[in-house]
């Protein structure tokens, strides 16, 4: 087996002492930031980019991947004990998990989340191992037209499926794309949206945008909302050993959650949020005791937690094989690759195979480390939740400004950070999702390049996008995704009308 | 998953958001229209994406205007009826202090100010504790970054002291 050989070679890379250490650093840091509200994996990796620039690439990526996995484990703890999800993928966990904690079953909720995450993360990594080579073969047949069409599909999926409405998703995505336009156009040397400001000629650094939208925007938003600011922590009560009954009720949701989460991560459909919702509703439908849902049903923690970890493994498939980010964190990871002069895509697997396979192998190891960190040691992590909000956010903003300032030692960057923070605040206040903006910022320039390259090759003939079969297929998929919400709403209305006409008789 | 708010749409915020998006589109079109380009670039030049983006922004902006005018409750619901501006102002002051004071006064002082402002914005009443943590944290950060990681931060007034 091709994949198995590569994986074994990967383990040789991942099991060196230095790389084990980076993995441990990554998963520990990931758990830490997952638990702390107000700071997530995309933000942390963005802040670490300047510091890691001098590190060996393999070690850095092993750390980043551990961090991404770890954040998913850690955020479930916060959801369960604090009722404020650490990351968007854990919103559903907070629903049932916090109810369990209030009824003195917090420990069992933590256990089913951690074990479910481990199982889903491991199965997800196995799927990643065997699916990646298949994707690489497919990707080798892509030209600029196919890449452009694929990105159109990813764009549509991200704006249609993330957030509360399509118009908000589209607006957020385009805002990111516009921020990405600022600076000198690579192909012609033309300056765009720079208004004669010299500091804008190189474009706005992605770290500044990510930190501004996430850290500053979040701090402003929470500070303006007394209801979010003052929260109450539930103590860990009960035994960490799940009862036989808990196991019996958890294992099927774990597997079903994995089955939902992984494909959603692979598809350019926007990361971890949707599969957790789907898993929750599926478990509620299948449960013999649906009345327990909303009161602390263990299935409602087990399923979604498995789904979000499996989705994280899924997100890595298009990121590594196609260079296509489908979540905000994946977008930042793509920037990290570019910082090392690496371009994720099929060539990464031949050119830097020891890095890629070392990274994949490290995920297996990281999952085991995370299970140990998050089950027996959960009591230690919980103390982090006792850090008062004012001090926590003060620290986050100090580190954010350090990270941004040390990029170019420029106070213009700090001013941009504040302005982008205000944008993030307004977006949160009016319910605009942030992730499409970050994806648009990073995919936008790549998409434009492929688009113009395709037109250059075809000498300005726009029909290349529909005469190439693969390109056409992606564009058709994009149209379908775009239309789905409208069709669903129409069906809903028709069903409601029929129900209304039935009732009076 | 779509929420329907029970409150009637009292917010006029949708107008601001819609007009804001359209204004941004106007800026982009203005910028793109003023580019000086050789004519053979027209088919695949640097103007296509700005024009496409502004078209999408105008579409989204008009949609919000229409939804708000039609009084759709989901058009632009406000999270809470009234935000606490005190927190926003305090954090803004802290960040602007960092922008304008980091070079003249030095990182340690400006970062401590930022920390204190943020804590204050989060409604902390223990100002003594906040001030001590602010100074210790910014001093420690400065030392770790400049001495261990070799990243330069401005020393400002404390030049030669630390």
XYZ file of C-alpha atoms in Angstrom:
667
model
C 0.000 0.000 0.000
C 1.229 3.386 -1.088
C -0.348 5.349 1.733
C 0.822 2.910 4.417
C 4.459 3.149 3.337
C 4.289 6.909 3.319
C 2.597 6.902 6.702
C 5.302 4.658 8.197
C 7.954 7.027 6.865
C 5.915 9.817 8.412
C 6.043 8.127 11.811
C 9.833 7.997 11.532
C 9.789 11.785 11.161
C 7.151 12.404 13.817
C 8.700 10.147 16.461
C 11.976 12.037 16.754
C 12.412 13.676 20.121
C 12.228 17.250 18.779
C 9.075 16.624 16.784
C 7.413 14.831 19.690
C 8.192 17.898 21.743
C 6.634 20.215 19.133
C 3.568 18.013 19.056
C 3.292 18.204 22.839
C 3.755 21.986 22.767
C 1.063 22.245 20.087
C -1.560 20.108 21.797
C -0.934 21.755 25.167
C -1.167 25.242 23.725
C -4.214 24.178 21.715
C -6.006 22.876 24.797
C -5.108 26.085 26.625
C -6.475 28.436 23.968
C -9.429 26.154 23.343
C -10.390 26.494 26.981
C -9.821 30.236 27.211
C -12.691 32.217 25.733
C -11.788 35.018 23.332
C -8.811 33.288 21.740
C -9.016 30.557 19.117
C -6.722 28.492 16.867
C -6.812 30.862 13.852
C -5.825 33.806 16.011
C -3.113 31.901 17.880
C -1.464 30.545 14.744
C -1.567 34.046 13.222
C 0.153 35.438 16.311
C 2.760 32.672 16.304
C 3.713 33.198 12.643
C 6.359 35.882 13.263
C 7.863 33.881 16.139
C 7.986 30.574 14.236
C 9.518 32.070 11.077
C 12.953 30.850 12.128
C 11.854 27.335 13.153
C 12.223 24.194 11.091
C 9.107 23.857 8.911
C 8.225 20.272 9.891
C 8.348 21.087 13.602
C 6.299 24.231 13.121
C 3.529 22.440 11.215
C 3.428 19.567 13.666
C 2.899 22.169 16.366
C 0.223 24.051 14.399
C -1.708 20.866 13.614
C -1.564 19.794 17.264
C -2.820 23.220 18.191
C -5.785 22.958 15.801
C -6.772 19.528 17.174
C -6.131 20.606 20.770
C -8.343 23.672 20.469
C -11.272 21.409 19.557
C -10.725 19.277 22.660
C -10.273 22.272 24.934
C -13.273 24.208 23.730
C -15.614 21.389 24.737
C -14.483 21.836 28.352
C -15.415 25.515 28.267
C -18.756 24.785 26.621
C -19.647 22.247 29.274
C -18.509 24.131 32.368
C -19.022 27.749 31.373
C -21.873 27.613 28.844
C -19.883 29.917 26.538
C -18.441 27.888 23.688
C -14.688 28.333 23.272
C -15.000 27.920 19.480
C -17.916 27.980 17.034
C -17.754 24.199 16.602
C -18.769 23.746 20.248
C -21.946 25.826 20.329
C -24.085 22.702 20.355
C -21.972 21.053 23.044
C -22.825 23.941 25.340
C -26.522 23.197 24.872
C -26.603 19.732 26.435
C -23.193 19.710 28.124
C -23.850 22.653 30.366
C -27.230 21.202 31.402
C -25.404 18.002 32.379
C -22.872 20.005 34.389
C -25.652 21.812 36.233
C -27.207 18.487 37.130
C -23.921 17.273 38.606
C -22.965 15.171 35.588
C -20.215 17.502 34.345
C -17.496 14.874 34.615
C -19.399 12.371 32.486
C -20.023 15.082 29.877
C -16.302 15.909 29.795
C -15.458 12.220 29.481
C -17.808 11.511 26.608
C -16.566 14.668 24.835
C -12.898 13.726 25.250
C -13.284 10.055 24.300
C -15.602 10.946 21.416
C -13.079 13.510 20.200
C -10.328 10.907 20.393
C -12.268 8.292 18.434
C -13.467 10.784 15.829
C -10.048 12.407 15.545
C -8.367 9.040 15.034
C -10.888 7.741 12.494
C -10.716 11.121 10.752
C -6.935 10.899 10.571
C -7.148 7.366 9.119
C -9.539 8.648 6.444
C -7.202 11.575 5.787
C -4.293 9.146 5.346
C -6.028 7.138 2.653
C -8.000 9.907 0.978
C -5.106 12.335 0.542
C -3.278 10.296 -2.146
C -6.555 9.951 -4.087
C -7.090 13.714 -3.991
C -3.508 14.316 -5.066
C -4.047 12.179 -8.193
C -7.177 14.153 -9.017
C -5.533 17.501 -8.349
C -2.682 16.790 -10.760
C -5.197 17.087 -13.595
C -6.244 20.610 -12.566
C -5.358 23.651 -14.642
C -6.054 27.307 -13.802
C -9.652 27.084 -15.080
C -10.389 24.090 -12.816
C -8.786 25.781 -9.815
C -10.781 28.923 -10.411
C -14.049 26.988 -10.688
C -13.231 24.978 -7.544
C -12.620 28.207 -5.644
C -15.904 29.649 -6.895
C -17.565 26.554 -5.471
C -15.702 26.967 -2.162
C -16.657 30.644 -2.057
C -20.336 29.947 -2.639
C -20.381 27.156 -0.082
C -18.658 29.296 2.539
C -21.015 32.229 2.113
C -24.172 30.146 1.805
C -23.535 27.817 4.713
C -21.729 29.896 7.340
C -23.685 32.338 9.427
C -27.316 33.259 9.707
C -28.100 34.382 6.150
C -26.622 34.196 2.698
C -26.495 37.973 2.210
C -24.408 38.266 5.363
C -22.104 35.458 4.250
C -21.632 37.029 0.808
C -21.006 40.485 2.262
C -18.460 39.087 4.727
C -16.673 37.111 2.019
C -16.488 40.097 -0.338
C -15.190 42.319 2.462
C -12.328 39.846 2.895
C -11.736 39.765 -0.849
C -11.613 43.565 -0.992
C -9.106 43.719 1.876
C -7.037 41.230 -0.135
C -7.094 43.561 -3.179
C -5.238 46.329 -1.328
C -1.677 46.803 -2.547
C 0.295 46.190 -5.727
C -1.203 43.777 -8.257
C 1.383 41.030 -8.849
C 0.718 40.587 -12.560
C 0.767 44.225 -13.696
C 2.352 46.277 -10.904
C -0.800 48.390 -10.707
C -1.603 49.691 -7.194
C -5.098 49.060 -5.939
C -7.065 50.672 -3.089
C -3.877 52.128 -1.600
C -4.826 55.840 -1.915
C -1.184 56.884 -2.044
C -0.419 55.522 1.435
C 3.056 53.911 1.190
C 2.375 51.452 4.025
C -0.532 49.979 2.037
C 1.509 49.211 -1.092
C 2.577 45.801 0.209
C -1.016 45.021 1.093
C -2.488 44.527 4.545
C -0.768 41.687 6.355
C -3.042 38.702 6.945
C -1.927 38.530 10.583
C -3.191 42.079 11.128
C -6.573 41.224 9.597
C -7.011 37.947 11.482
C -5.946 39.381 14.842
C -8.053 42.503 14.339
C -11.220 40.658 13.346
C -10.874 37.929 15.953
C -9.104 39.307 19.035
C -9.920 43.019 18.938
C -13.393 42.539 17.449
C -14.271 39.907 20.036
C -12.967 42.008 22.964
C -14.985 45.043 21.840
C -18.073 42.898 21.340
C -17.921 41.144 24.706
C -17.130 44.387 26.559
C -20.241 45.976 25.063
C -22.456 43.094 26.194
C -22.904 42.818 29.966
C -24.869 39.590 29.453
C -21.855 37.875 27.857
C -19.291 39.459 30.138
C -20.311 38.038 33.477
C -20.527 34.242 33.334
C -20.742 31.543 35.920
C -18.546 28.438 36.081
C -19.954 25.032 36.989
C -17.689 22.838 39.121
C -16.633 19.416 37.801
C -18.933 17.039 39.629
C -19.365 13.308 39.434
C -17.001 10.540 38.413
C -14.842 10.838 35.306
C -15.502 7.166 34.665
C -18.511 6.876 32.492
C -21.055 4.323 33.639
C -21.942 1.316 31.509
C -25.123 3.178 30.615
C -23.114 6.230 29.467
C -20.936 4.081 27.216
C -23.959 2.344 25.782
C -25.560 5.669 24.955
C -22.365 7.284 23.631
C -20.720 4.927 21.194
C -23.239 5.155 18.376
C -23.391 8.974 18.482
C -19.566 9.039 18.371
C -19.520 7.005 15.173
C -22.438 8.818 13.572
C -20.884 12.177 14.483
C -17.644 11.092 12.842
C -19.546 10.031 9.730
C -21.190 13.449 9.486
C -18.197 15.550 10.455
C -15.498 14.215 8.167
C -17.252 14.703 4.798
C -18.315 18.209 5.786
C -14.730 19.081 6.566
C -13.553 17.717 3.206
C -16.202 19.482 1.150
C -15.629 23.174 0.802
C -18.665 23.704 2.978
C -17.164 25.663 5.761
C -15.644 23.694 8.591
C -17.033 22.440 11.830
C -20.265 24.267 12.592
C -22.827 22.589 10.348
C -21.986 18.924 11.060
C -22.378 19.589 14.802
C -25.874 20.954 14.220
C -26.753 18.022 11.979
C -25.372 15.516 14.463
C -27.399 17.065 17.270
C -30.666 16.905 15.355
C -29.926 13.375 14.162
C -29.295 12.157 17.726
C -32.431 13.865 18.946
C -34.461 12.178 16.219
C -32.952 8.732 16.831
C -33.084 8.878 20.613
C -35.603 6.753 22.471
C -35.847 9.578 25.004
C -36.057 12.780 22.949
C -37.608 14.500 25.945
C -34.187 14.382 27.654
C -32.765 16.677 24.984
C -32.519 20.170 26.409
C -32.217 18.693 29.914
C -28.727 17.246 29.501
C -28.785 14.231 27.187
C -25.380 12.596 26.856
C -25.982 11.780 23.160
C -26.214 15.530 22.494
C -22.646 15.942 23.724
C -21.146 12.755 22.288
C -22.372 13.223 18.687
C -21.510 16.886 18.055
C -18.132 16.611 19.790
C -17.186 13.677 17.564
C -18.478 15.606 14.550
C -16.341 18.684 15.147
C -13.139 16.702 15.628
C -13.759 14.578 12.554
C -14.429 17.767 10.590
C -11.034 19.156 11.598
C -9.353 16.070 10.115
C -11.521 16.492 7.019
C -10.535 20.148 6.592
C -6.904 19.058 6.241
C -7.664 16.980 3.106
C -8.452 19.878 0.721
C -5.935 22.106 2.508
C -2.983 19.755 2.000
C -3.904 18.248 -1.375
C -5.483 21.208 -3.193
C -4.266 24.207 -1.223
C -7.905 25.038 -0.592
C -8.774 26.326 2.891
C -12.334 25.664 4.063
C -12.166 27.189 7.540
C -10.589 30.291 9.039
C -7.866 28.245 10.753
C -7.104 26.370 7.528
C -6.793 29.733 5.764
C -4.195 30.876 8.290
C -2.380 27.525 7.988
C -2.178 28.112 4.241
C -0.458 31.430 4.938
C 1.956 29.606 7.235
C 2.869 27.248 4.376
C 3.462 30.220 2.089
C 5.681 31.802 4.727
C 7.970 28.787 4.379
C 7.856 29.065 0.595
C 5.672 25.936 0.364
C 2.527 25.778 -1.718
C 0.029 23.160 -0.486
C -1.280 21.088 -3.361
C -0.351 17.902 -5.177
C 3.281 18.984 -5.513
C 3.648 19.291 -1.745
C 3.250 15.509 -1.466
C 6.155 14.876 -3.832
C 8.345 17.872 -3.005
C 8.008 17.825 0.793
C 6.681 14.343 1.433
C 8.535 13.944 4.749
C 6.898 17.136 6.033
C 3.373 16.172 4.940
C 3.503 12.603 6.139
C 5.299 13.600 9.328
C 2.458 16.032 9.905
C -0.201 13.373 9.287
C 1.588 10.845 11.513
C 1.879 13.459 14.259
C -1.918 13.744 14.302
C -2.218 10.136 15.495
C 0.302 10.855 18.245
C -1.303 14.181 19.112
C -4.691 12.540 19.561
C -3.283 10.138 22.150
C -1.560 13.020 23.965
C -4.804 14.983 23.938
C -6.795 12.148 25.437
C -4.337 12.019 28.346
C -4.218 15.807 28.698
C -7.974 16.199 28.647
C -9.234 13.300 30.722
C -7.096 12.697 33.808
C -5.732 16.245 33.845
C -8.975 18.082 33.183
C -9.039 19.331 36.775
C -5.909 21.386 36.161
C -7.252 22.976 32.996
C -10.491 23.929 34.668
C -8.581 26.318 36.930
C -7.831 28.437 33.871
C -11.504 29.288 33.738
C -11.084 31.089 37.037
C -8.939 33.808 35.391
C -11.060 36.974 35.639
C -12.344 38.217 32.265
C -10.776 41.705 32.550
C -7.286 40.254 33.044
C -7.766 37.606 30.350
C -8.827 40.086 27.664
C -6.178 42.595 28.795
C -3.544 39.917 28.241
C -4.983 38.834 24.876
C -4.895 42.399 23.556
C -1.371 43.067 24.815
C -0.135 39.921 23.038
C -2.128 40.816 19.926
C -0.443 44.209 19.659
C 2.992 42.668 20.291
C 2.422 40.148 17.486
C 1.201 42.791 15.059
C 3.863 45.363 15.896
C 6.714 42.897 15.570
C 5.694 42.041 11.980
C 7.114 45.256 10.477
C 7.723 47.427 13.552
C 5.089 49.773 12.182
C 2.507 51.798 14.091
C 0.433 51.960 10.892
C -0.146 48.220 11.352
C -1.340 48.899 14.903
C -3.771 51.530 13.628
C -5.028 49.105 10.963
C -5.410 46.503 13.703
C -7.722 48.845 15.604
C -9.755 49.759 12.506
C -10.161 46.095 11.542
C -11.143 45.406 15.148
C -13.928 47.970 14.789
C -15.012 46.189 11.595
C -15.034 42.873 13.494
C -17.111 44.490 16.238
C -19.711 45.846 13.803
C -19.855 42.477 12.027
C -20.451 40.616 15.290
C -23.014 43.117 16.421
C -25.063 42.684 13.246
C -24.581 38.953 13.084
C -22.155 38.767 10.140
C -20.008 35.604 10.227
C -16.248 36.272 10.474
C -14.920 33.073 8.881
C -15.988 33.871 5.258
C -14.127 37.173 5.540
C -10.856 35.419 6.437
C -11.412 32.774 3.738
C -12.165 35.509 1.179
C -9.045 37.397 2.168
C -6.819 34.398 1.537
C -8.624 32.658 -1.325
C -9.432 35.921 -3.123
C -5.960 36.746 -4.442
C -5.325 33.070 -5.338
C -8.632 32.897 -7.150
C -7.937 36.092 -9.058
C -4.546 34.783 -10.131
C -6.004 31.504 -11.436
C -8.818 33.368 -13.151
C -6.501 35.721 -14.990
C -4.010 32.977 -15.794
C -6.806 30.884 -17.316
C -7.911 33.845 -19.435
C -4.342 34.574 -20.456
C -3.905 30.984 -21.676
C -7.199 31.100 -23.567
C -6.324 34.594 -24.856
C -9.294 36.273 -23.286
C -11.847 33.630 -24.176
C -14.242 33.303 -21.212
C -15.648 29.997 -22.423
C -12.671 28.040 -20.955
C -14.516 27.840 -17.661
C -17.440 25.935 -19.160
C -15.732 23.901 -21.879
C -13.418 22.103 -19.408
C -15.613 19.357 -17.927
C -14.201 19.497 -14.378
C -14.421 23.260 -14.300
C -18.011 23.115 -15.539
C -18.881 20.533 -12.878
C -17.609 22.768 -10.081
C -19.486 25.771 -11.437
C -22.713 23.751 -11.637
C -22.182 22.607 -8.038
C -21.651 26.229 -7.017
C -24.957 27.241 -8.632
C -26.714 24.361 -6.872
C -25.301 25.365 -3.479
C -26.320 28.949 -4.149
C -29.886 27.945 -5.005
C -30.407 25.370 -2.231
C -31.486 27.842 0.500
C -34.044 29.444 -1.842
C -35.486 26.093 -2.917
C -35.691 24.943 0.714
C -37.495 28.107 1.693
C -39.960 27.700 -1.151
C -40.667 24.102 -0.159
C -41.116 25.177 3.445
C -43.605 27.828 2.421
C -45.532 25.408 0.245
C -45.684 22.816 3.028
C -46.793 25.469 5.517
C -49.494 26.612 3.095
C -50.735 23.061 2.661
C -50.775 22.502 6.422
C -52.692 25.739 6.896
C -55.284 24.775 4.286
C -55.692 21.336 5.904
C -56.289 22.546 9.436
C -59.642 24.356 9.185
C -61.528 21.315 7.823
C -31.318 27.172 12.208
C -32.631 30.527 11.089
C -33.870 32.511 14.028
C -37.009 34.535 13.861
C -37.005 37.303 16.362
C -40.196 37.964 18.253
C -39.386 41.645 18.605
C -40.724 43.989 15.937
C -38.044 45.537 13.779
C -37.333 48.768 15.576
C -33.734 48.912 14.439
C -32.793 51.146 11.568
C -29.293 49.676 11.562
C -30.052 47.864 8.306
C -30.006 51.219 6.486
C -26.538 52.021 7.793
C -25.181 48.594 6.913
C -26.757 48.649 3.447
C -25.577 52.182 2.661
C -22.136 51.396 4.076
C -21.708 48.441 1.712
C -22.835 50.527 -1.280
C -20.482 53.383 -0.299
C -17.588 50.910 -0.103
C -18.504 49.617 -3.566
C -18.402 53.211 -4.869
C -14.886 53.680 -3.474
C -13.718 50.474 -5.163
C -15.233 51.432 -8.519
C -13.666 54.904 -8.290
C -10.262 53.374 -7.533
C -10.493 50.833 -10.365
C -11.787 53.347 -12.906
C -8.765 55.574 -12.297
C -6.186 52.915 -13.082
C -3.888 53.755 -16.008
C -3.582 50.572 -18.053
C -2.485 49.580 -21.532
C -5.647 48.626 -23.478
C -4.672 44.988 -24.154
C -5.071 44.192 -20.438
C -8.783 44.901 -20.507
C -9.894 41.272 -20.829
C -7.968 39.921 -17.839
C -6.540 42.961 -16.119
C -6.456 44.105 -12.486
C -9.862 45.803 -12.782
C -12.094 42.745 -13.209
C -12.082 41.609 -9.599
C -12.671 45.080 -8.140
C -15.652 45.508 -10.474
C -17.072 42.059 -9.682
C -16.637 42.627 -5.924
C -18.352 45.994 -6.004
C -21.266 44.500 -7.936
C -21.677 41.867 -5.208
C -21.416 44.519 -2.474
C -24.104 46.636 -4.139
C -26.360 43.576 -4.416
C -25.904 42.734 -0.720
C -26.361 46.398 0.250
C -29.606 46.718 -1.715
C -30.840 43.494 -0.166
C -30.341 44.877 3.363
C -32.011 48.171 2.442
C -34.977 46.314 0.980
C -35.294 43.960 3.976
C -35.121 46.856 6.426
C -37.618 48.937 4.462
C -39.969 45.943 4.277
C -39.670 45.603 8.056
C -38.456 42.012 8.000
C -37.631 41.190 11.605
C -34.588 39.153 10.630
C -33.136 41.950 8.504
C -30.843 43.428 11.104
C -31.587 42.380 14.619
C -29.505 44.024 17.254
C -27.933 41.681 19.756
C -29.071 43.660 22.736
C -31.162 46.747 22.668
C -28.358 48.959 23.863
C -24.658 48.166 23.887
C -22.504 49.368 26.759
C -20.431 52.001 25.036
C -18.172 52.448 28.061
C -16.366 49.187 27.314
C -15.942 50.009 23.611
C -14.593 53.476 24.408
C -12.170 52.252 27.068
C -10.726 49.536 24.806
C -10.503 51.981 21.895
C -8.598 54.423 24.098
C -6.187 51.679 25.148
C -5.509 50.582 21.567
C -5.039 54.154 20.343
C -2.643 54.742 23.262
C -0.672 51.750 22.015
C -0.628 53.202 18.465
C 0.563 56.675 19.402
C 2.593 56.098 22.569
C 4.460 52.848 21.829
C 7.355 54.677 20.152
C 7.640 57.896 22.233
C 7.011 56.327 25.667
C 8.103 52.758 24.968
C 6.359 49.404 24.890
C 6.289 48.754 28.634
C 4.355 51.928 29.434
C 1.983 51.840 26.429
C 1.191 48.130 26.848
C 0.510 48.596 30.564
C -1.881 51.425 29.667
C -3.598 49.197 27.094
C -3.996 46.382 29.613
C -5.402 48.720 32.247
C -7.876 50.274 29.789
C -9.117 46.852 28.626
C -9.609 45.637 32.212
C -11.483 48.842 32.962
C -13.588 48.372 29.824
C -14.508 44.918 31.105
C -15.971 46.586 34.174
C -13.213 45.567 36.596
C -13.406 47.495 39.843
C -10.094 46.294 41.279
C -7.935 49.018 39.770
C -4.968 48.371 42.085
C -4.745 44.710 41.090
C -5.186 45.574 37.410
C -2.404 48.167 37.514
C 0.052 45.750 39.164
C -0.754 42.933 36.688
C -0.544 45.434 33.806
C 2.972 46.565 34.722
C 4.277 43.068 35.509
C 2.830 41.551 32.324
C 4.117 44.239 29.974
C 7.550 44.212 31.627
C 7.740 40.404 31.399
C 6.558 40.443 27.764
C 9.154 43.074 26.896
C 11.969 41.094 28.500
C 10.949 37.759 26.931
C 10.589 39.239 23.455
C 13.731 41.350 23.416
C 16.113 39.149 25.425
C 14.933 35.609 24.575
C 13.253 35.866 21.166
C 15.409 38.696 19.785
C 12.378 40.618 18.501
C 12.752 44.341 18.970
C 10.210 46.403 20.859
C 10.693 50.134 21.469
C 12.235 50.871 24.913
C 11.138 54.561 24.867
C 11.566 56.390 28.164
C 13.025 53.330 29.843
C 15.917 53.132 27.393
C 19.040 52.101 29.278
C 17.027 51.197 32.404
C 15.834 47.754 31.184
